[in-house]
Structures are given as C-alpha cells and as structure tokens.
Amino acid sequence: MHLKLTRIMIELAITRKLHGAGGAINLNLDVRIGTGDFVTVYGPSGAGKTSVLRMLAGLLTPNDGRIVCDRQIWFDKSKDINLRPQFRNLGMVFQEYSLFPNMTVQGNLEFALQKDQPKSRIDELLQLIELEQLRDKKPALLSGGQKQRVALARALVRQPNLLLLDEPLSALDTAMQIKLQDYILRVHRQYNLTTLMVSHDLNEVIKMSKRVLILEDGIIKKDGPPLEVLPLDNLKPFITGGLSR
Amino acid sequence: MHLKLTRIMIELAITRKLHGAGGAINLNLDVRIGTGDFVTVYGPSGAGKTSVLRMLAGLLTPNDGRIVCDRQIWFDKSKDINLRPQFRNLGMVFQEYSLFPNMTVQGNLEFALQKDQPKSRIDELLQLIELEQLRDKKPALLSGGQKQRVALARALVRQPNLLLLDEPLSALDTAMQIKLQDYILRVHRQYNLTTLMVSHDLNEVIKMSKRVLILEDGIIKKDGPPLEVLPLDNLKPFITGGLSR
Amino acid sequence: QPKILIAAASDLKFALDSVAATFKKTHPGTVDITYGSSGKLFEQISNSAPFDIFFSADITYPQQLKQKKLTLSEIYIYGKGRIVLWSKKIDPEKEGMNTLLSPSILKIAIANPQHAPYGKRAEEALAYYKLTERVKSKLVFGENISQTAQFVTTGAADAGIVALSLALSPNMKKENGTYFLIPEESHKPLEQGAVITKHALGNAYAKAFLDYMNGATANAILLHFGFTKP
Amino acid sequence: MLDLSPFYLTLKLATVTTAILFVISVPVAYGLAFARWRGKVIVESIVGLPLVLPPSVLGFYLLLALSPLNAFGHFLEKYFDLRLVFTFPGLVVASVIYSLPFMIQPIQNGFRSVPVALKEAAYTLGKSRFTTLTKVLLPNMKGALLTGCMLTFAHTIGEFGVVLMVGGNIPHETRVISVTIYDEVEAMNYHQANVYASILLVFSFLVLISVYLVNNRAFKVDPYHD
Amino acid sequence: MLDLSPFYLTLKLATVTTAILFVISVPVAYGLAFARWRGKVIVESIVGLPLVLPPSVLGFYLLLALSPLNAFGHFLEKYFDLRLVFTFPGLVVASVIYSLPFMIQPIQNGFRSVPVALKEAAYTLGKSRFTTLTKVLLPNMKGALLTGCMLTFAHTIGEFGVVLMVGGNIPHETRVISVTIYDEVEAMNYHQANVYASILLVFSFLVLISVYLVNNRAFKVDPYHD
Ligand SMILES: Nc1ncnc2c1ncn2[C@@H]1O[C@H](COP(=O)(O)OP(=O)(O)OP(=O)(O)O)[C@@H](O)[C@H]1O
Ligand SMILES: Nc1ncnc2c1ncn2[C@@H]1O[C@H](COP(=O)(O)OP(=O)(O)OP(=O)(O)O)[C@@H](O)[C@H]1O
Ligand code: MOO
Ligand SMILES: [Mg+2]
Ligand SMILES: [Mg+2]
C-alpha cells in the first residue's frame, strides 16, 4: 500500500506573459497536484485559466519554468525540454469543443479510441451523453450542448491519467449537468484520475472538487477547499435577487 | 398613450422538422410575444431553442407557418414570403459567438455601427464589457468569456427592436454575469426592447425574465412566469448537495 | 517490319506526306513524320532525339549537324523552296509586291526572320523591293511558316508571305486565296537539305527513303509542290 | 543591347489580366460557391474548359473568332472599330480566357472555406450581401485570393502559345517576354536567351518573395497556438 | 481514321503527373504551411518559379539538362540506364516540374485554412502528426486538394510547349493530344483538328461535371444553414 496523499502527479512552476484585459498579465504559477485529486481552477474571465490547461497539454509554451507529470519531465526551459502534446498522456475538453467536422459523432469518439480498447466503449459513452440516435450526424448539425457532450465523451474515451476539463458542462441544462457531473466523479474515483477542471459554476465547483485554485490576473490568489476559498456570498444574493423581484 | 401590454411584437406560428437526439423532432410553436417583453426559452439541450431563434432571425426556414414581427410579415409559407435576415431589424448573440476573425474587437463592434450612430457608442460598450485594453486584438487571441462579451456587445450596438440572446453569458464568471445581466435589463427597459433569451441558468432566468417558455422536444410544455413554470427543485438539492458533502 | 521516324520542316508537310505514301507502296514499312520548325528539330536532334532523317527548310541546320558528327550521310539538297505573297483580300497577282502598300492591307504576316528560314527570305524580298520601312508597322510574325499560313488563311492578317509548297497544298487551296510568286532574284535561295542522322545507324530503310527522294516519283511530287531542283 | 519593352509589355499584360480576372472571378465564384440552381455544375465545368485546350489550339480558335473575316470579329470591327487580333487588347482578351480557371477555382474554394456562421452574423447585423462580401467574406479568404492572383499573374507571364497566335509577335505591341526568349532560343542566341530568362527569373523571384513575406505575415499563425 | 493513342497517352500522362505531384505536394505544402524557419519564403518562391517561364523555354532548358550530352542526363544514362529526353518518363518529369505550383499553392493554402484547434485536439488525443495529417487535416481541406488536382490534371492535358520540346512529338510515345491537335491545325486539317478538339472538350467536360457533382455533394452546405 502506498500513501496516496503524498504522491504527486503534477508539479507546475511556470511563467507566461499574456495580453490581459487590463494590460499585460504575467501568468505565474507554482502548484503541485496529488495523484487522483480533483482540482478546480476558478476565476474571472480572462484570468488565464484556459492558458494554464493549454500549457499543461503542451499547446502553449511557457516562457519559463518546468512541468513534471508523474515523474516525467514535460517541460523544462533550462534543459530545453518540451514534450510534444502527443506524448503527454492526457484527455482534454476544449472550451470551444474542437470537434472534427469531417467525422460523425461516433467517428469523433472512435478517433480517440486506442488499439487495445473495445468498441463497446463508444456505445457506452454515446448512451451516457444520450446521443445514440445522432451518432451518424456530423458536428455541424448538433446543438451547442450536444457538441459539448461529444467533446466530453471524446476526452473520456482514452481513460488517460490526467483529465483537463475546460468548462465542460457550461452549455448544458441542469439535469444533464448533474448526470454528467456524477459520471465524471464516478470515473474519476474509479480510475483514480487526476482531474483539473475550469468552471465558473459555483454549485458545480463545490460539488465536484476537493481543492480550488482561485486564479486572478495570472496569479493564484487562494488555494484550498471550495467552501473556504470560494466567494460564496455570490450564491445567495443572486438567487434571492431573482426571487424577491 | 397606448396600452403597452396589449401590443404584440411577435407572432410566431411555425413548424420545422429537426433531427433530435431521440429521433426526429417536430418543432411546433404558436406563441405571441408582447412589445417590450423579456421572454426566456428554457429547456434541455437539443430541445430546439437555438433553432427557434434562428428561424426568427431568418437563418433557418420553417417548413410551414408564419412569423409576423411588429405587424410586418417576415415569413409566410402560404404566401411564399421569406424576408431576408438583413431586413429583419434585430440583434442576435450567437451561442458560438461568430465573431469576425479578420476584425479586431473594436472592428467587430464598429462593423455593427449604423451610419447615424456616434462612435462613442463603441467606447461605451467596450468599457461595459471591460475589454478596452484588448480593443485592438483579434478574436483569436481572446479567452472564451472575452469572446462572448464581444458577441453580446456587438449585438447591442445597433439598439434593435428585437434582441435574440442565445446563452449570452454562459461562459462568464458570476460577477461579470451579474454586471451584464443588469446592463441588459437596463437597456431592455430603457429602449423598451423586446428580448428573447435562451438560458439554462435558473438564477439568470428568474432574475431576467417575466415570462418563460419551457421547450421540450420541440414543443412548448409550459408558458408562464419563471417561478411558476421553472423546475425550481433543481436549485436547492444542487447547492446543498455540494455543501453537505 | 522496317520503320523510320522523320523530322521535317513544316513547309514539307504535304509534299513529304505524298512521297511517304508512294514510298510505302514499293517499300513496305512504317514511316512516321514529325513536322516542326527546322530550328526546333535541329535542337532536338542535337540532343539525341530519335529521328532517322532530318529534312530542313534551310541547309545550314543539317550542315551544323554534320559538323557535330551527328550524321551518317552526305547532305542531300532535295529542292529549292519558293515564297509567295498570299491573300484572301486582294488578288496580289495584279500589283505584285506593291499590293502590300494598299491601304486595305492592315496586317502582313511573315515567318519570324530571327529563326525561320522562310522568314529570312521574306525579309530579304521586302528589302529588295524597298518595302521594309514602308510596311514595317504592318508586320506580324508567325513562329514558323505554318503559323504564318494560319494568320493569312484565317483572315487575321490581310496578306502574308508563305511557302509556295503550302500555297499549292490542297488544304490551302481550299481557302480561296490568291498568290503572287515572288521572283527568285529578290532573295537568297532556300536550299532544302536532308540528312540521315546518327540514330539511323544500321537502319537500311532510312537510306532507302533518302534514295527514293532522289528518284523520279519523288521529284515529280516535289515539283508539284513547287520545290524546284537546284 | 537589351530591349526592355518585352518586360514592360509582359508586366502590363499580367497586371491587366489579373485585375480583370479578379473583378470577373469574385462574383462568378461567389455565384458558383453559393448558388443552388441545378445547372450550376454545367457553368462550373465550362469555366474549367480553357484549361484542357492546348494554348496554341485555343489561340487558333480565338484567331478564328476574332478575325475580321468572321462574324464576331467583323461585328467588332464594324460597330466598334475594334480589331483585336495582333493588338495588345486582343492579348488581354486571350489571356483572360486562358487563365480564367486559375482565378475562379481557388476563389470558389475560398468562399466555401469561410464558415457560414460569419455570413449569418453579418446578415443579422443588417449588412447587405455586398457589404458582407467585401467586409466579411473576402477578408477571411485572403489566402485563396492570393493563390488565385498569383497563379493567374505567373501563368500570364509564362503564357506563350496563345499569345504567339493571337498577338503575332509584334515588337513593342505584342512581343512579350515569353515570346522574346523563345525567339532567342530558336535563333540559337543562347546567351541572349539566358540573359532574358535570368532577368525574368530574378524579377519573378523577387516578386514572389515579397508576396510570400507579406502573406506569411498576414497568415502568421496566431501566437496562442504554438 | 482517328488515332486514339494520343488520348490514351494524354490520359496516362495527366494521371501519372497528378498522382506524383499529389504525393510530392502534400508533404511540401505541409512543410511550407506550418514550418517557421526563416528560409521558408525562398523555397516557396522557388516552387513558384516554373510558372513564369514560358513553357517552350522551360522545355528547352529541360532538354538541355536531360540530354545525354550533358552532365545530368549523362549521369542518368550511365548509372541508371535512363534516358528521359523523347520518352514518356521524360514527359512525366517535365510535366511534374511544370505543374508543381498548381498543386502546391492550393494545398498550402488549404492547410492554412484548417483551424489550428483541430490539429491541437488530435494531438491531445495522442495522435501522431501523420495520423493527424491523414485523418484530420486532409479530410477537412478536400476542396483545396480538389482544386490542386483539377488544376494540375487539366493543365497537364493542355500542356504543350514543354511536351513538344522534351517529348519531340513521337507517335505512340510522346505525341499527346495537345501536340496532335496542334499538328492538325498546322497542317490546316481543320476538320480533323476540330474532331480531336471536340472529343477532348466533351471528354473533359464530362470529367469536370462528374468531379463537380461529387464535389458539390461533399460540400453540401449543411442544412442547418439555409
Ligand atoms: N498567446 C497569447 N499571448 C498573449 N496573450 C494571450 C495569448 N493567448 C491568450 N491571451 C490572453 O490571455 C488572457 C487569458 O486567456 P485565457 O483564455 O487563459 O482566459 P480564461 O481564464 O480561460 O478566460 P475565460 O474564462 O474567459 O475562458 C486573455 O486576456 C487572452 O486575451
Ligand atoms: N437543419 C436541421 N435539420 C434537422 N435537424 C437539425 C437542424 N439543425 C439542428 N438540428 C437538430 O435539432 C435539434 C435542436 O437543435 P437546437 O440547436 O435548436 O437545440 P438547442 O435547444 O439550442 O440545444 P442546446 O441547448 O444544446 O444549444 C438538435 O438535435 C439538432 O441536432
Ligand atoms: O519550315 Mo520552317 O523551319 O517552319 O520556316
Ligand atoms: Mg477559458
Ligand atoms: Mg442552442
């Protein structure tokens, strides 16, 4: 038996200059994430959340620093290492879906399938996202929420060690959100996946994650359990504001 | 003085076949919307919400029926009338933004400006969406939420009589959402805009709209004030589910 | 089954087709002929094109081949070419070369004197009649003598100086033009030379063909197409 | 003694042809890309035909058509006092026909590669088809426009068979650089031919380099994706 | 008596040339579209150069280069027993060089018009560059590939100057249809020329129509946007 809590999955110590809405942002992170953790990145629009995921995935190059995942060096400026995205074993849901327009729904999922995986995995996922009947349609014909579900399913096909979710449920109705949140949590626990999610939905963040990083202007302002670090006062006035009108 | 409540802005009586997730959907609507109303279309992903807005905008052709707006016939199958989108005076926020990649943020807004409108309108809106510093950047460089804000601002430039908002704030953090909701409500009241919004955020729907159309499988299942027709039980267990974990 | 491939100047088009046809009756075999401008054919033969005999509109090309040691035979002068003034618009017989000065002749086609033998002779003839300067602005240039013929037969040019051999061909006669035979003294002779090239090594059929060119039948055909014996 | 007029004529011909073809091709390609009428493929195919005819054959048919002895050429001469054979305007007409597919084909493909959503967004902003075309569609298909213009321009420079036939190789009028070089080669003035060809190549190379430099800047993969 | 061998030769030449150029151009265009090294524009420009040389001049230089009298041609003959001048393989080499830009240019532009996000998505799914190329990039730029293939194919059919120079108009070996028609025109056998040209046009028209029909189906504007 190993001490699960002490094993570190990701070590992230990077900087990157970004064009922010309030002038240049210096994205500057120094975080460790344990194996099997579910961590949410929360913060205002334009804070740099997507950029963090992109740098982890190898799609955006940090200006400096290093990224170590599962004891493998993914990026190290000083050693001039930059592992290509193909070799970073992870799954990612893009904020803007990035489905392949030339493939059907099923084709998009099958493309993600690895050689040793059974085809039944696809049917399972299609059933989960309730799109079995649209399996032969191209993405252009899908509704916004349907696309988002395909994007999520596609990232889940491979069952990678690291899951990066960029607002994976933002376009869905509450019932579907709850269903998929539960599913994500189930696979997360079942396979001991390390998961990094971006979400601006307080309810979702509270429900899903053990740890929240509050990112503002490129810097982690707070880091801790959701109920301690989230601005919960946003929740109440919001609902009552509506109800009491 | 006229009786504001009795004037009808939109008469919508249309059918359209869609490929639904559970087989063919027959979108079938018969609704009237009063001038200056704020109506939300609420319903599960794939119900046909976006399709309704697209048909109003003239981007999707109904199979049958008629659309009358402000006493002008926009669509009439029996008379073979189908007014082109250019001549339907409305503003639309697309679920997937559809910003012009060749123009800067400011350029996107200026493109929407009409001859008689002052340039200052652009500055006003840029300030509102807090993107003054990114005004010269192309959309490709923006974060998801930043793009969404530009899409909203672009639709507001013209101050049209009819505003169609397809999940206009879904990619934004709570604070920004509240700010923009308040702004939308302000212009809505100020200019007596008729507004049709699609949203799956219960808080938002309750806060913004006087009337909600619950769309399911292409049919309006309920039609009434938010607190009467919305599935409010979704709200509570959700939050507590997180809190009590 | 013996076989030869001949490269021939475009002015020979009709004459050589007839000769080949009669030749094949007495000497069964395959005779393929590729027509083109003499200069281009010379260039290709210099670069080892698989032609067995070369018929040039100008004797200098075969001479150069001989110098380069790319030939197997002596140069055989098979005839002298003549040039004619040809037009659909005016009958040039009446005024001869002065036809070119007529105001209704707006464009005059000649082959390009820079590289087409017939063009050079046409230019000399114009100079001889002191027309060079006076018609200079009317001239258009065909790439070779065939193209020049097309300029006049289509009526795009109002008159042109072309090979007599073409003017006498059935295809050009069909075009309802008239011509004036330009006197020989106005230009240098158009000595037409043929030679067997290195490619024909061991090909007796090639030798047979060139010998046949020397014979009575061939000479009669050549004469019919306006090639006089030197 | 280098005659520079062929260069000048060539440049003029290529520029004029490209400009005319651009103006013709944008609306035609627009129609072909978006129209839905049935006969469309027929027009599409006809537009592609000049490609398969050998230049000198195309030139010959043009010569026939434009000759004052034939109906069309006669008509032009009689009513417009215009003779196109052996004139620069005639070359332009011939080049335009000859290069038509090189301009239309890439532009048509360009129109199709612009997301429909952009057109829709412009329409809902009340913009006319024309404004949408000039402000939204064309700027988002610069690569395709450039491909069309470059292929046409270069193709016209190298164009030879048609030009020789319709133009008649008249100095200072229709003797473009391609014809000039060819003449020198045929006359076995290889040195002179090499000089002309080198100038042409160096010039074209410089033009291409600058076009590509500008183009690459315009296309600079946005820094978000590296 | 219609000789059909020129049609057969032409079809073979156009098909082989298009196939070879496709195989060459996809990787080259890929490199040119995505590579970031500085010298890139130079390669881009060189690739474009065959366009500006008049075909017969290009043909002349190729003739010189490939001739067994000169170094390169001699080398080929000596070590590979390969003579390219006046042979069908020689025509293929010449056509490939001549049509290079027509294939590369549209494909390169096609690569650039595929959203980078798709490539990124494929990479995060662990797909190699090759799989991403064949399964994601190429299928999403079918229009560009088609443009390249069509322009090349048609251009090779109509190709004349280069073929005549390098091929030498040898029956059943290098006498393609363009040369044949030209010969008939030169011989003033206008009827025969018209017959050949008509067959070529009708055939090409049918090919183009079927390509466009298939293409339009592939491109069918999705019904969500009408
Ligand atoms: N390559 C880049 N270089 C410089 N700045 C960039 C680059 N890419 C994005 N930016 C800017 O960096 C900032 C952060 O972008 P990012 O997409 O990470 O935000 P985000 O936190 O995901 O926001 P949202 O919630 O709106 O999606 C934005 O202001 C964006 O314009
Ligand atoms: N042109 C079309 N023809 C047939 N079916 C279509 C067409 N366009 C979309 N559909 C289908 O119609 C259904 C409704 O799509 P729509 O985009 O209106 O959903 P929506 O309610 O906006 O969903 P979401 O909340 O996920 O955005 C979907 O199943 C979609 O695949
Ligand atoms: O017969 Mo020539 O060599 O075309 O003038
Ligand atoms: Mg983001
Ligand atoms: Mg929708």
CSV table of N, CA and C in Angstrom, one decimal, chain A residues 154-228:
chain,number,residue,atom,x,y,z
A,154,ARG,N,-15.5,12.4,-25.9
A,154,ARG,CA,-14.2,12.2,-26.7
A,154,ARG,C,-13.0,12.2,-25.8
A,155,ALA,N,-13.0,13.1,-24.8
A,155,ALA,CA,-11.9,13.2,-23.9
A,155,ALA,C,-11.9,12.0,-22.9
A,156,LEU,N,-13.0,11.4,-22.7
A,156,LEU,CA,-13.1,10.3,-21.8
A,156,LEU,C,-12.8,8.9,-22.4
A,157,VAL,N,-12.8,8.9,-23.7
A,157,VAL,CA,-12.6,7.6,-24.4
A,157,VAL,C,-11.3,6.9,-23.9
A,158,ARG,N,-10.3,7.7,-23.9
A,158,ARG,CA,-8.9,7.1,-23.7
A,158,ARG,C,-8.7,6.7,-22.3
A,159,GLN,N,-9.5,7.2,-21.3
A,159,GLN,CA,-9.2,7.0,-19.9
A,159,GLN,C,-7.7,7.3,-19.5
A,160,PRO,N,-7.4,8.5,-19.8
A,160,PRO,CA,-6.0,8.9,-19.5
A,160,PRO,C,-5.8,9.2,-18.0
A,161,ASN,N,-4.5,9.3,-17.6
A,161,ASN,CA,-4.2,9.5,-16.2
A,161,ASN,C,-4.6,10.9,-15.8
A,162,LEU,N,-4.5,11.8,-16.7
A,162,LEU,CA,-4.8,13.2,-16.4
A,162,LEU,C,-5.9,13.8,-17.3
A,163,LEU,N,-6.9,14.4,-16.6
A,163,LEU,CA,-8.1,14.9,-17.4
A,163,LEU,C,-8.1,16.4,-17.2
A,164,LEU,N,-8.1,17.1,-18.3
A,164,LEU,CA,-8.2,18.6,-18.3
A,164,LEU,C,-9.6,19.0,-18.8
A,165,LEU,N,-10.4,19.6,-18.0
A,165,LEU,CA,-11.7,19.9,-18.4
A,165,LEU,C,-11.9,21.4,-18.4
A,166,ASP,N,-12.1,22.0,-19.6
A,166,ASP,CA,-12.3,23.5,-19.7
A,166,ASP,C,-13.8,23.8,-19.8
A,167,GLU,N,-14.4,24.1,-18.7
A,167,GLU,CA,-15.8,24.4,-18.7
A,167,GLU,C,-16.6,23.3,-19.5
A,168,PRO,N,-16.5,22.1,-19.0
A,168,PRO,CA,-17.0,21.0,-19.8
A,168,PRO,C,-18.5,20.9,-19.9
A,169,LEU,N,-19.2,21.6,-19.0
A,169,LEU,CA,-20.7,21.4,-18.9
A,169,LEU,C,-21.4,22.8,-19.0
A,170,SER,N,-20.7,23.8,-19.4
A,170,SER,CA,-21.3,25.1,-19.4
A,170,SER,C,-22.5,25.3,-20.3
A,171,ALA,N,-22.6,24.5,-21.3
A,171,ALA,CA,-23.7,24.7,-22.3
A,171,ALA,C,-24.9,23.8,-22.0
A,172,LEU,N,-24.9,23.1,-20.9
A,172,LEU,CA,-25.9,22.1,-20.7
A,172,LEU,C,-27.0,22.5,-19.7
A,173,ASP,N,-28.1,21.9,-19.8
A,173,ASP,CA,-29.2,22.2,-18.8
A,173,ASP,C,-28.9,21.5,-17.5
A,174,THR,N,-29.6,21.9,-16.5
A,174,THR,CA,-29.2,21.4,-15.1
A,174,THR,C,-29.3,19.9,-15.0
A,175,ALA,N,-30.3,19.3,-15.6
A,175,ALA,CA,-30.4,17.8,-15.4
A,175,ALA,C,-29.3,17.1,-16.1
A,176,MET,N,-28.9,17.5,-17.2
A,176,MET,CA,-27.8,16.9,-17.9
A,176,MET,C,-26.5,17.2,-17.2
A,177,GLN,N,-26.4,18.4,-16.7
A,177,GLN,CA,-25.2,18.7,-15.9
A,177,GLN,C,-25.0,17.8,-14.7
A,178,ILE,N,-26.1,17.6,-14.0
A,178,ILE,CA,-26.0,16.7,-12.8
A,178,ILE,C,-25.6,15.3,-13.2
A,179,LYS,N,-26.2,14.8,-14.3
A,179,LYS,CA,-25.9,13.5,-14.7
A,179,LYS,C,-24.4,13.3,-15.1
A,180,LEU,N,-23.9,14.3,-15.9
A,180,LEU,CA,-22.6,14.2,-16.3
A,180,LEU,C,-21.5,14.5,-15.2
A,181,GLN,N,-21.9,15.4,-14.3
A,181,GLN,CA,-21.1,15.6,-13.1
A,181,GLN,C,-20.9,14.3,-12.4
A,182,ASP,N,-22.0,13.6,-12.2
A,182,ASP,CA,-22.0,12.3,-11.4
A,182,ASP,C,-21.1,11.3,-12.2
A,183,TYR,N,-21.2,11.3,-13.5
A,183,TYR,CA,-20.4,10.4,-14.3
A,183,TYR,C,-18.9,10.7,-14.2
A,184,ILE,N,-18.6,12.0,-14.3
A,184,ILE,CA,-17.2,12.4,-14.2
A,184,ILE,C,-16.6,12.0,-12.9
A,185,LEU,N,-17.4,12.2,-11.8
A,185,LEU,CA,-16.9,11.9,-10.5
A,185,LEU,C,-16.7,10.4,-10.4
A,186,ARG,N,-17.6,9.6,-11.0
A,186,ARG,CA,-17.5,8.2,-10.9
A,186,ARG,C,-16.2,7.7,-11.5
A,187,VAL,N,-16.0,8.1,-12.8
A,187,VAL,CA,-14.8,7.6,-13.4
A,187,VAL,C,-13.6,8.2,-12.8
A,188,HIS,N,-13.7,9.4,-12.3
A,188,HIS,CA,-12.5,10.0,-11.6
A,188,HIS,C,-12.1,9.1,-10.4
A,189,ARG,N,-13.1,8.7,-9.6
A,189,ARG,CA,-12.8,7.8,-8.5
A,189,ARG,C,-12.4,6.4,-8.9
A,190,GLN,N,-13.1,5.9,-9.8
A,190,GLN,CA,-12.9,4.5,-10.3
A,190,GLN,C,-11.5,4.3,-10.8
A,191,TYR,N,-11.0,5.2,-11.6
A,191,TYR,CA,-9.7,5.0,-12.2
A,191,TYR,C,-8.6,5.9,-11.5
A,192,ASN,N,-9.0,6.5,-10.4
A,192,ASN,CA,-8.1,7.4,-9.7
A,192,ASN,C,-7.4,8.4,-10.6
A,193,LEU,N,-8.3,9.0,-11.5
A,193,LEU,CA,-7.8,10.0,-12.4
A,193,LEU,C,-7.5,11.3,-11.7
A,194,THR,N,-6.4,11.9,-12.1
A,194,THR,CA,-6.2,13.3,-11.7
A,194,THR,C,-6.9,14.2,-12.6
A,195,THR,N,-7.7,15.1,-12.0
A,195,THR,CA,-8.6,15.9,-12.9
A,195,THR,C,-8.4,17.4,-12.5
A,196,LEU,N,-8.2,18.2,-13.6
A,196,LEU,CA,-8.1,19.6,-13.4
A,196,LEU,C,-9.3,20.2,-14.2
A,197,MET,N,-10.2,20.9,-13.5
A,197,MET,CA,-11.3,21.4,-14.2
A,197,MET,C,-11.4,23.0,-14.1
A,198,VAL,N,-11.8,23.6,-15.2
A,198,VAL,CA,-12.1,25.0,-15.1
A,198,VAL,C,-13.6,25.1,-15.1
A,199,SER,N,-14.1,25.9,-14.2
A,199,SER,CA,-15.6,26.1,-14.1
A,199,SER,C,-15.9,27.4,-13.5
A,200,HIS,N,-16.9,28.0,-13.9
A,200,HIS,CA,-17.3,29.3,-13.2
A,200,HIS,C,-18.7,29.0,-12.5
A,201,ASP,N,-19.1,27.8,-12.4
A,201,ASP,CA,-20.4,27.5,-11.8
A,201,ASP,C,-20.1,27.1,-10.4
A,202,LEU,N,-20.5,27.9,-9.4
A,202,LEU,CA,-20.1,27.7,-8.0
A,202,LEU,C,-20.7,26.4,-7.5
A,203,ASN,N,-21.9,26.1,-7.9
A,203,ASN,CA,-22.5,24.8,-7.4
A,203,ASN,C,-21.7,23.6,-7.9
A,204,GLU,N,-21.3,23.7,-9.2
A,204,GLU,CA,-20.5,22.7,-9.8
A,204,GLU,C,-19.2,22.5,-9.1
A,205,VAL,N,-18.5,23.6,-8.8
A,205,VAL,CA,-17.2,23.6,-8.2
A,205,VAL,C,-17.3,22.9,-6.8
A,206,ILE,N,-18.3,23.4,-6.1
A,206,ILE,CA,-18.5,22.8,-4.8
A,206,ILE,C,-18.7,21.3,-4.8
A,207,LYS,N,-19.6,21.0,-5.7
A,207,LYS,CA,-20.0,19.6,-5.8
A,207,LYS,C,-18.8,18.6,-6.2
A,208,MET,N,-18.0,19.1,-7.1
A,208,MET,CA,-17.0,18.3,-7.8
A,208,MET,C,-15.7,18.2,-7.1
A,209,SER,N,-15.2,19.3,-6.6
A,209,SER,CA,-13.7,19.4,-6.3
A,209,SER,C,-13.4,19.4,-4.8
A,210,LYS,N,-12.3,18.8,-4.5
A,210,LYS,CA,-11.8,18.9,-3.1
A,210,LYS,C,-10.9,20.1,-2.9
A,211,ARG,N,-10.4,20.6,-4.0
A,211,ARG,CA,-9.5,21.7,-3.9
A,211,ARG,C,-9.8,22.7,-5.0
A,212,VAL,N,-9.7,24.0,-4.7
A,212,VAL,CA,-9.9,25.0,-5.7
A,212,VAL,C,-8.8,26.0,-5.7
A,213,LEU,N,-8.3,26.3,-7.0
A,213,LEU,CA,-7.3,27.3,-7.1
A,213,LEU,C,-8.0,28.6,-7.6
A,214,ILE,N,-8.0,29.6,-6.9
A,214,ILE,CA,-8.6,30.9,-7.4
A,214,ILE,C,-7.5,31.6,-8.2
A,215,LEU,N,-7.8,31.8,-9.4
A,215,LEU,CA,-6.8,32.4,-10.3
A,215,LEU,C,-7.3,33.8,-10.7
A,216,GLU,N,-6.5,34.8,-10.4
A,216,GLU,CA,-6.9,36.1,-10.8
A,216,GLU,C,-5.7,36.9,-11.4
A,217,ASP,N,-5.8,37.4,-12.5
A,217,ASP,CA,-4.7,38.1,-13.2
A,217,ASP,C,-3.5,37.3,-13.2
A,218,GLY,N,-3.6,36.0,-13.5
A,218,GLY,CA,-2.5,35.2,-13.7
A,218,GLY,C,-1.8,34.6,-12.4
A,219,ILE,N,-2.4,35.0,-11.3
A,219,ILE,CA,-1.8,34.6,-10.1
A,219,ILE,C,-2.8,33.8,-9.2
A,220,ILE,N,-2.3,32.8,-8.5
A,220,ILE,CA,-3.2,32.0,-7.6
A,220,ILE,C,-3.4,32.8,-6.4
A,221,LYS,N,-4.6,33.3,-6.2
A,221,LYS,CA,-4.9,34.2,-5.1
A,221,LYS,C,-5.2,33.4,-3.8
A,222,LYS,N,-5.9,32.2,-4.1
A,222,LYS,CA,-6.3,31.4,-2.9
A,222,LYS,C,-6.2,29.9,-3.4
A,223,ASP,N,-6.0,29.0,-2.4
A,223,ASP,CA,-5.8,27.6,-2.8
A,223,ASP,C,-6.3,26.8,-1.6
A,224,GLY,N,-7.4,26.1,-1.7
A,224,GLY,CA,-7.9,25.4,-0.6
A,224,GLY,C,-9.3,24.7,-0.9
A,225,PRO,N,-9.9,24.2,0.0
A,225,PRO,CA,-11.2,23.5,-0.2
A,225,PRO,C,-12.2,24.5,-0.6
A,226,PRO,N,-13.2,24.1,-1.5
A,226,PRO,CA,-14.1,25.1,-2.1
A,226,PRO,C,-14.8,25.9,-1.1
A,227,LEU,N,-15.3,25.4,0.0
A,227,LEU,CA,-16.1,26.2,0.9
A,227,LEU,C,-15.3,27.2,1.6
A,228,GLU,N,-14.0,27.0,1.6
A,228,GLU,CA,-13.2,28.0,2.3
A,228,GLU,C,-12.7,29.1,1.4
